[in-house]
Tab-separated table of C-alpha atoms in Angstrom:
chain	number	residue	atom	x	y	z
A	1	LEU	CA	35.898	165.149	4.276
A	2	PRO	CA	37.038	161.892	2.407
A	3	GLN	CA	34.970	158.758	2.830
A	4	LEU	CA	36.604	155.908	5.173
A	5	SER	CA	36.080	151.701	3.318
A	6	SER	CA	34.367	149.728	4.865
A	7	SER	CA	37.298	147.523	5.990
A	8	ARG	CA	39.011	151.144	7.625
A	9	LYS	CA	35.529	151.486	9.917
A	10	ARG	CA	36.068	148.071	11.581
A	11	GLU	CA	39.999	148.592	12.420
A	12	THR	CA	38.609	151.989	13.986
A	13	MET	CA	35.924	150.490	15.486
A	14	GLY	CA	38.491	147.963	16.630
A	15	ILE	CA	37.465	144.365	16.063
A	16	THR	CA	39.858	143.176	17.919
A	17	PHE	CA	39.629	143.091	21.685
A	18	ARG	CA	42.223	145.583	23.541
A	19	SER	CA	43.944	144.389	26.732
A	20	GLY	CA	46.547	146.223	29.500
A	21	ASP	CA	48.734	147.542	26.663
A	22	TYR	CA	45.995	150.177	25.379
A	23	VAL	CA	46.183	153.140	27.567
A	24	ARG	CA	44.821	156.709	26.677
A	25	PHE	CA	44.133	160.313	27.869
A	26	VAL	CA	41.115	161.578	26.080
A	27	HIS	CA	39.699	165.243	26.944
A	28	ALA	CA	36.254	164.743	25.368
A	29	GLY	CA	34.929	162.082	23.596
A	30	GLY	CA	33.807	158.139	24.373
A	31	ARG	CA	35.129	154.724	24.123
A	32	THR	CA	32.595	151.577	23.518
A	33	ILE	CA	33.738	148.595	25.027
A	34	LYS	CA	32.755	145.758	23.607
A	35	ASP	CA	31.327	142.567	25.164
A	36	GLY	CA	34.446	140.495	26.218
A	37	GLU	CA	36.180	143.875	27.317
A	38	ALA	CA	36.544	145.511	30.274
A	39	ALA	CA	38.167	148.871	31.226
A	40	VAL	CA	39.354	150.859	34.562
A	41	ILE	CA	38.575	155.030	34.093
A	42	TRP	CA	40.041	157.436	36.267
A	43	ASN	CA	38.435	160.847	36.443
A	44	ARG	CA	40.228	164.384	36.913
A	45	ASN	CA	39.662	163.558	40.317
A	46	GLY	CA	41.478	160.808	40.100
A	47	ILE	CA	38.737	158.041	40.682
A	48	ALA	CA	39.112	154.901	39.253
A	49	LYS	CA	35.972	152.960	38.137
A	50	GLU	CA	35.953	149.664	36.729
A	51	VAL	CA	33.322	149.256	33.513
A	52	ILE	CA	32.586	145.436	31.747
A	53	GLY	CA	31.299	145.708	28.692
A	54	PRO	CA	29.098	146.302	26.680
A	55	GLU	CA	29.006	149.446	27.336
A	56	ARG	CA	29.584	153.183	25.816
A	57	VAL	CA	31.191	155.391	28.317
A	58	SER	CA	31.834	159.259	28.015
A	59	LEU	CA	34.783	160.753	28.784
A	60	PHE	CA	35.963	164.504	29.779
A	61	PHE	CA	39.335	164.914	31.205
A	62	SER	CA	40.057	160.940	31.617
A	63	THR	CA	42.736	158.292	31.440
A	64	ILE	CA	40.976	154.719	29.784
A	65	ARG	CA	43.140	151.631	30.419
A	66	PHE	CA	41.426	148.299	29.228
A	67	LEU	CA	42.105	145.221	31.410
A	68	THR	CA	43.836	142.228	30.757
A	69	ARG	CA	41.656	138.931	31.272
A	70	TYR	CA	43.297	136.115	32.737
A	71	LYS	CA	41.756	132.727	32.123
A	72	ALA	CA	41.942	129.770	34.444
A	73	GLU	CA	40.677	126.018	33.309
A	74	PRO	CA	39.270	123.130	35.110
A	75	HIS	CA	42.382	121.606	35.767
A	76	GLN	CA	44.255	125.278	36.337
A	77	TYR	CA	43.908	127.780	39.444
A	78	LEU	CA	44.513	131.630	39.196
A	79	ILE	CA	47.199	133.661	41.421
A	80	VAL	CA	45.578	136.927	42.192
A	81	LYS	CA	47.851	139.451	44.631
A	82	HIS	CA	45.818	142.242	45.830
A	83	ARG	CA	47.638	145.611	46.219
A	84	SER	CA	46.425	145.292	50.126
A	85	GLY	CA	48.577	142.379	49.866
A	86	GLU	CA	46.355	139.793	50.358
A	87	ILE	CA	46.428	136.560	47.908
A	88	GLU	CA	44.274	134.695	46.665
A	89	HIS	CA	44.172	131.229	44.886
A	90	LYS	CA	40.883	130.838	42.687
A	91	PRO	CA	40.237	127.016	40.858
A	92	GLY	CA	38.896	126.785	37.646
A	93	PRO	CA	37.494	127.271	35.381
A	94	ILE	CA	36.893	131.076	36.042
A	95	SER	CA	38.259	133.791	34.275
A	96	MET	CA	39.338	137.574	35.840
A	97	TYR	CA	40.507	141.099	34.849
A	98	MET	CA	43.548	142.515	35.854
A	99	ASN	CA	42.843	145.856	37.329
A	100	PRO	CA	46.206	147.622	38.475
A	101	SER	CA	44.019	149.874	40.852
A	102	ARG	CA	42.845	146.609	43.114
A	103	HIS	CA	45.929	144.356	41.912
A	104	ASP	CA	49.901	144.118	41.601
A	105	ASP	CA	50.996	143.536	37.888
A	106	GLY	CA	50.735	140.084	36.228
A	107	MET	CA	48.565	137.255	37.596
A	108	LYS	CA	49.115	133.720	37.294
A	109	VAL	CA	47.860	130.989	35.910
A	110	GLU	CA	49.267	127.534	37.367
A	111	ASP	CA	48.525	124.000	36.320
A	112	GLY	CA	46.621	121.901	39.186
A	113	ILE	CA	48.823	118.969	40.852
A	114	LYS	CA	46.951	115.633	38.841
A	115	LEU	CA	47.465	112.725	41.411
A	116	GLU	CA	45.939	110.105	38.504
A	117	THR	CA	46.003	106.619	40.942
A	118	LYS	CA	45.557	106.136	44.593
A	119	ASN	CA	49.461	105.124	44.992
A	120	ASP	CA	49.746	109.022	43.721
A	121	CYS	CA	50.449	111.160	47.252
A	122	ILE	CA	52.070	114.337	47.874
A	123	ILE	CA	53.300	115.672	50.606
A	124	VAL	CA	51.706	119.597	51.925
A	125	PHE	CA	53.031	122.358	54.330
A	126	SER	CA	51.143	124.393	55.580
A	127	SER	CA	52.119	127.607	58.150
A	128	LYS	CA	50.407	127.259	61.404
A	129	GLU	CA	50.755	130.495	63.564
A	130	ALA	CA	51.251	129.534	67.273
A	131	LYS	CA	49.171	130.773	69.601
A	132	HIS	CA	49.405	130.932	73.830
A	133	GLN	CA	47.083	130.707	76.212
A	134	LEU	CA	46.097	134.316	78.255
A	135	SER	CA	44.285	133.984	80.962
A	136	ILE	CA	41.967	136.813	82.421
A	137	ASP	CA	41.134	136.963	85.889
A	138	ASP	CA	38.004	139.384	86.578
A	139	GLY	CA	37.608	138.489	90.514
A	140	ASN	CA	34.837	135.850	89.949
A	141	SER	CA	36.395	133.697	86.905
A	142	THR	CA	38.879	132.842	85.012
A	143	ALA	CA	38.616	132.800	81.076
A	144	SER	CA	41.435	131.580	78.982
A	145	ILE	CA	41.833	133.016	75.512
A	146	GLU	CA	44.424	132.409	72.363
A	147	THR	CA	46.667	135.212	71.565
A	148	PRO	CA	49.337	134.884	68.911
A	149	ILE	CA	52.941	134.967	70.308
A	150	LYS	CA	54.803	137.547	68.080
A	151	LYS	CA	57.974	137.434	66.755
A	152	SER	CA	58.004	133.944	66.755
A	153	ALA	CA	58.582	131.605	63.666
A	154	PRO	CA	55.523	129.901	62.439
A	155	SER	CA	55.106	126.506	62.687
A	156	ALA	CA	54.248	123.977	60.052
A	157	GLU	CA	51.734	121.729	59.246
A	158	ARG	CA	51.935	118.528	57.417
A	159	ARG	CA	49.187	116.366	55.419
A	160	ILE	CA	49.573	114.032	52.795
A	161	ILE	CA	47.122	113.598	50.018
A	162	SER	CA	46.305	110.604	47.937
A	163	GLY	CA	44.677	110.675	44.878
A	164	PRO	CA	42.577	110.337	42.425
A	165	ASN	CA	42.675	113.793	42.712
A	166	ILE	CA	43.695	117.108	41.281
A	167	TYR	CA	45.015	119.393	43.898
A	168	PHE	CA	45.052	123.012	43.993
A	169	PRO	CA	47.638	124.431	47.222
A	170	SER	CA	46.119	127.332	49.227
A	171	VAL	CA	47.676	130.287	49.996
A	172	GLY	CA	50.295	129.655	52.063
A	173	GLU	CA	50.993	125.617	51.016
A	174	THR	CA	54.187	124.903	50.275
A	175	ILE	CA	53.948	121.357	48.155
A	176	HIS	CA	57.307	119.160	48.731
A	177	LYS	CA	59.726	119.100	46.105
A	178	PHE	CA	61.603	115.435	46.121
A	179	LYS	CA	65.317	115.907	44.368
A	180	TRP	CA	67.512	112.999	43.558
A	181	SER	CA	69.964	112.264	41.636
A	182	HIS	CA	69.683	110.516	38.545
A	183	HIS	CA	71.127	106.925	38.582
A	184	ASN	CA	71.900	106.163	34.505
A	185	SER	CA	72.765	109.961	33.209
A	186	THR	CA	74.687	112.893	34.090
A	187	ASP	CA	71.759	115.503	34.902
A	188	LYS	CA	72.265	116.993	38.738
A	189	SER	CA	69.112	116.006	39.944
A	190	TRP	CA	65.607	114.699	39.089
A	191	CYS	CA	62.838	116.790	40.529
A	192	PHE	CA	59.233	115.721	41.213
A	193	HIS	CA	56.504	116.478	43.638
A	194	VAL	CA	54.225	113.323	43.250
A	195	LEU	CA	55.260	110.387	44.770
A	196	THR	CA	53.987	106.876	43.295
A	197	MET	CA	53.926	103.956	45.763
A	198	HIS	CA	54.666	100.754	44.890
A	199	LYS	CA	56.485	102.284	40.881
A	200	LYS	CA	59.123	99.805	40.100
A	201	TYR	CA	62.583	101.766	38.828
A	202	MET	CA	65.421	100.394	37.205
A	203	TRP	CA	68.756	101.011	38.027
A	204	ASN	CA	71.712	100.293	36.083
A	205	ARG	CA	75.577	100.259	37.451
A	206	HIS	CA	78.986	99.455	36.032
A	207	LEU	CA	80.931	97.654	39.003
A	208	THR	CA	84.339	97.420	38.995
A	209	ILE	CA	85.325	94.144	41.908
A	210	GLN	CA	88.094	92.537	43.154
A	211	THR	CA	87.292	88.791	42.805
A	212	LYS	CA	90.241	85.508	44.773
A	213	LYS	CA	92.220	85.771	41.552
A	214	SER	CA	91.520	88.787	39.513
A	215	PRO	CA	89.562	92.291	39.231
A	216	LEU	CA	86.358	92.297	37.016
A	217	ASN	CA	83.997	94.738	35.453
A	218	ILE	CA	80.408	93.899	35.917
A	219	ARG	CA	77.421	95.769	34.608
A	220	VAL	CA	74.076	95.115	36.689
A	221	ALA	CA	70.433	95.882	36.555
A	222	ILE	CA	68.759	96.440	39.738
A	223	SER	CA	65.446	96.870	40.386
A	224	TYR	CA	63.517	98.340	43.259
A	225	GLU	CA	60.010	100.032	44.483
A	226	ILE	CA	58.827	103.048	46.288
A	227	GLY	CA	57.622	101.324	49.651
A	228	ASP	CA	54.739	102.055	52.359
A	229	SER	CA	57.144	104.253	54.146
A	230	ILE	CA	56.462	107.878	53.389
A	231	GLU	CA	58.467	108.863	56.341
A	232	GLY	CA	61.504	106.842	55.011
A	233	CYS	CA	61.265	108.805	51.770
A	234	LEU	CA	61.413	112.038	53.695
A	235	SER	CA	63.823	111.183	56.089
A	236	ILE	CA	66.759	112.229	54.201
A	237	GLU	CA	66.898	114.801	51.121
A	238	ASP	CA	68.440	112.416	48.518
A	239	PRO	CA	68.826	109.095	48.848
A	240	ILE	CA	70.764	107.627	45.702
A	241	PRO	CA	74.334	108.677	46.902
A	242	ILE	CA	73.572	106.712	49.957
A	243	LEU	CA	72.293	103.568	47.761
A	244	GLU	CA	75.409	103.752	45.515
A	245	ALA	CA	77.665	103.781	48.610
A	246	ALA	CA	75.899	100.745	50.277
A	247	LEU	CA	76.227	98.892	46.653
A	248	LEU	CA	79.669	99.816	46.475
A	249	ASN	CA	80.529	98.303	50.167
A	250	ASP	CA	78.637	95.292	49.649
A	251	ALA	CA	79.901	94.457	46.369
A	252	THR	CA	83.348	94.897	47.448
A	253	MET	CA	83.377	93.250	51.199
A	254	ASN	CA	81.824	89.989	49.663
A	255	CYS	CA	83.267	89.522	45.851
A	256	ILE	CA	86.979	89.520	47.328
A	257	ASN	CA	87.203	86.020	48.354
A	258	MET	CA	84.749	84.660	45.430
A	259	ASN	CA	85.671	82.929	42.155
A	260	GLU	CA	84.179	84.344	38.770
A	261	SER	CA	82.170	80.789	39.007
A	262	ASN	CA	80.197	81.419	41.546
A	263	LEU	CA	80.230	84.966	42.064
A	264	MET	CA	76.665	85.040	39.470
A	265	GLU	CA	75.189	82.666	41.755
A	266	SER	CA	75.890	84.465	44.768
A	267	MET	CA	74.458	87.703	43.510
A	268	LEU	CA	71.165	86.640	43.223
A	269	LYS	CA	70.781	86.110	47.215
A	270	ILE	CA	70.186	89.686	47.237
A	271	GLU	CA	69.543	89.588	50.833
A	272	GLU	CA	72.789	87.715	51.913
A	273	PHE	CA	75.093	89.256	49.468
A	274	PHE	CA	73.621	92.808	49.609
A	275	PRO	CA	72.752	93.056	53.359
A	276	THR	CA	74.005	96.409	53.343
A	277	LEU	CA	71.866	97.544	50.077
A	278	SER	CA	68.901	96.049	51.343
A	279	LYS	CA	68.669	98.227	54.812
A	280	THR	CA	69.416	101.246	53.507
A	281	MET	CA	66.599	100.849	51.442
A	282	LYS	CA	64.245	99.682	53.731
A	283	SER	CA	65.378	102.806	55.948
A	284	VAL	CA	64.883	105.296	52.750
A	285	GLY	CA	61.411	103.924	52.214
A	286	LEU	CA	62.361	101.536	49.384
A	287	ARG	CA	62.536	97.744	48.317
A	288	LEU	CA	64.664	95.805	46.870
A	289	LEU	CA	63.309	93.849	44.415
A	290	LYS	CA	65.453	92.190	41.803
A	291	PHE	CA	69.380	91.829	41.134
A	292	GLN	CA	69.863	91.056	37.580
A	293	VAL	CA	74.153	90.646	36.441
A	294	LEU	CA	74.120	91.802	32.694
A	295	ASP	CA	77.200	91.605	31.792
A	296	ILE	CA	80.711	90.071	33.075
A	297	GLU	CA	84.767	91.119	31.756
A	298	GLN	CA	88.315	91.382	33.163
A	299	SER	CA	88.960	94.885	34.044
A	300	LYS	CA	91.224	96.928	31.798
A	301	GLU	CA	94.214	96.169	34.187
A	302	CYS	CA	93.810	92.756	34.125
A	303	LYS	CA	93.165	92.702	30.458
A	304	GLU	CA	96.337	94.769	30.203
A	305	LYS	CA	98.304	92.078	32.026
A	306	VAL	CA	97.341	88.910	30.595
A	307	LYS	CA	98.227	90.554	27.178
A	308	GLY	CA	101.126	91.283	28.469
A	309	GLU	CA	102.031	87.842	29.537
A	310	LYS	CA	100.967	86.379	26.756
A	311	GLN	CA	103.652	88.622	24.613
A	312	GLU	CA	106.004	87.795	26.719
A	313	ALA	CA	105.199	84.219	26.192
A	314	GLN	CA	105.173	84.371	22.206
A	315	ARG	CA	108.875	86.781	22.680
A	316	LYS	CA	110.150	83.438	24.751
A	317	ASP	CA	108.976	81.184	21.794
A	318	ASP	CA	110.516	83.125	19.602
A	319	THR	CA	114.013	83.462	21.136
A	320	SER	CA	113.560	79.662	21.651
A	321	HIS	CA	112.946	79.073	18.152
A	322	GLU	CA	116.153	80.995	17.453
A	323	ILE	CA	118.412	79.066	19.821
A	324	HIS	CA	117.142	75.542	18.851
A	325	GLN	CA	117.491	76.726	14.993
A	326	GLN	CA	121.260	77.864	15.801
A	327	ILE	CA	121.718	74.597	17.726
A	328	GLN	CA	120.749	72.604	14.494
A	329	MET	CA	123.261	74.626	12.281
A	330	THR	CA	126.151	73.951	14.459
A	331	GLU	CA	125.365	70.242	14.580
A	332	GLN	CA	125.918	69.951	11.227
A	333	LEU	CA	128.548	72.523	10.920
A	334	ASN	CA	130.479	69.989	13.607
A	335	ASN	CA	129.167	66.727	11.081
A	336	THR	CA	130.346	68.331	7.834
A	337	LYS	CA	134.148	68.955	9.923
A	338	LEU	CA	134.286	65.517	10.875
A	339	LYS	CA	132.966	64.350	7.475
A	340	PHE	CA	135.983	66.672	5.912
A	341	LEU	CA	138.266	65.427	8.590
A	342	LYS	CA	137.798	61.440	8.053
A	343	GLY	CA	137.953	62.293	4.473
A	344	LEU	CA	141.993	63.833	4.924
A	345	GLN	CA	142.796	61.021	7.166
A	346	GLU	CA	141.441	58.336	4.567
A	347	ILE	CA	143.434	59.486	2.182
A	348	GLY	CA	146.860	59.585	4.105
A	349	VAL	CA	147.010	63.098	5.807
A	350	ASP	CA	147.893	63.090	9.050
A	351	VAL	CA	145.227	65.088	10.511
A	352	THR	CA	146.948	66.409	13.613
A	353	GLN	CA	149.766	67.436	11.887
A	354	VAL	CA	147.794	69.559	9.784
A	355	LEU	CA	145.442	71.155	12.602
A	356	CYS	CA	148.306	71.771	15.091
A	357	ALA	CA	149.737	74.018	11.629
A	358	ASN	CA	146.533	75.876	11.349
A	359	LYS	CA	145.853	76.282	14.879
A	360	GLY	CA	142.742	73.734	14.726
A	361	ASN	CA	140.996	75.845	12.139
A	362	ILE	CA	139.303	73.633	10.340
A	363	GLU	CA	137.938	76.081	7.684
A	364	LYS	CA	141.488	77.519	7.473
A	365	VAL	CA	142.879	74.010	6.300
A	366	ALA	CA	139.522	73.330	3.613
A	367	ASP	CA	140.532	76.784	2.176
A	368	ASN	CA	144.246	75.903	1.784
A	369	ILE	CA	143.548	72.664	0.366
A	370	ALA	CA	141.249	73.647	-2.058
A	371	MET	CA	143.584	76.371	-3.035
A	372	MET	CA	146.393	73.538	-4.057
A	373	THR	CA	143.673	71.435	-5.613
A	374	GLU	CA	143.215	74.743	-7.951
A	375	LYS	CA	147.130	75.005	-8.877
A	376	GLU	CA	147.598	71.600	-9.462
A	377	GLY	CA	144.526	71.633	-11.554
A	378	GLY	CA	145.811	74.578	-13.955
A	379	ARG	CA	149.581	73.309	-14.012
A	380	ASN	CA	147.557	70.194	-15.709
C-alpha cells in the first residue's frame, strides 16, 4: 500500500472540529471523538447515545452524527427548545451541544438587555395563568384549593426593571417595544426597548404660520425629556403625531393676531404660547424644556406676491417715464412750431391765411416754404 504523507494523515484523522453537518452510517468501524467534540450515536436498534469527547467509540451498523456547539457569553443567554415542547433560557456564560434526539433544530443565542444607568428601565410583561377557588366539603370541614381556569385567556403581569443591570428574559416574558415616529427623518418608525428617564431629545420643525400681516416660514428647535411617569409613556402607542398636531394648533391659534416683531419674544414664553403642547407632553410622560426660533422668513407665496408688486411698480415707473418723455418732446415740438410761425409773421407773411390754406398743418407749410426756397436758389 502507498504511504500517506504526514499532512494527509493529519487531514484523515480530522484536525478541524466536526459539527452537525457530519453524518455517517458505519457498518463496522470506529470514530475518535476529540476533546471539544460531541456526537450522538444511534445503534441498529435505534437507541441514541450522546458521547462527549475525548473518547474512542466502536460502531456496528450504527449512525453517528457530530453535534453543533452553541455558546453564550456573560452578556448573552441561550434559548433551548426541547422536543417535548419545553423551552429554556440559560444565561451565559454557558455552552451546549444541540442534540437532535432531545432538541429541536437551531438553538438561539440572544444578547441580554443592557441597562447601563439607574435611569434606564424596561417594561416586562409575563403571562400569568388565571386561577379560581374551588371549595371541597367533606362533611367535617371545607377546604379551598386553586385550580386553573380552562379555555380562558391568560392574564398578564407587568414589572418595571431598572438598571444598572443586564436583564435576561425568562420563558413567557415579553419586553415591551416602544415604536415611535421619527421627528427629523423620513424613516417609518423608531423602535427601542430601553426607556431612559430624563434623557433629552431635540426636535427640529418647519412651520408655516399666518401672522397679522402675512404668512411666515419659521424653523424651530424644541428640547424635551422623558419625565418620571412611565404610565404616561405607556398610555399611547405613538405620541409623536399627537405632539405634531398640538404644536401646529398652538402656532396657528396664537400667531394669527401677532406681528413679526413680537412673534419671537412671545414664543419664548413656553407655557403661555404653547399650552396645548405642554399639556399633551405631560399626559404622555414627557416634559417640554426649551423652545428656540432658529430662522424666520416670508413664505413662498408671500415672496412671490412681493416680487410681483415690485415688478408692477417698476412697470408703472417705466410707463410714467415714457409718458413724461413724450410730453417733453411734444412741448419741444410746439415751441419749435411757435418760433417758426413767429418767424413767418416777422417777415410779413399772413400766418392765418397760410394755416387755413394748409388746413393747420405747420409741417406742410414748412415743407412748401423749403421747396420754394430751393427753387429760388436754383434760379439764381
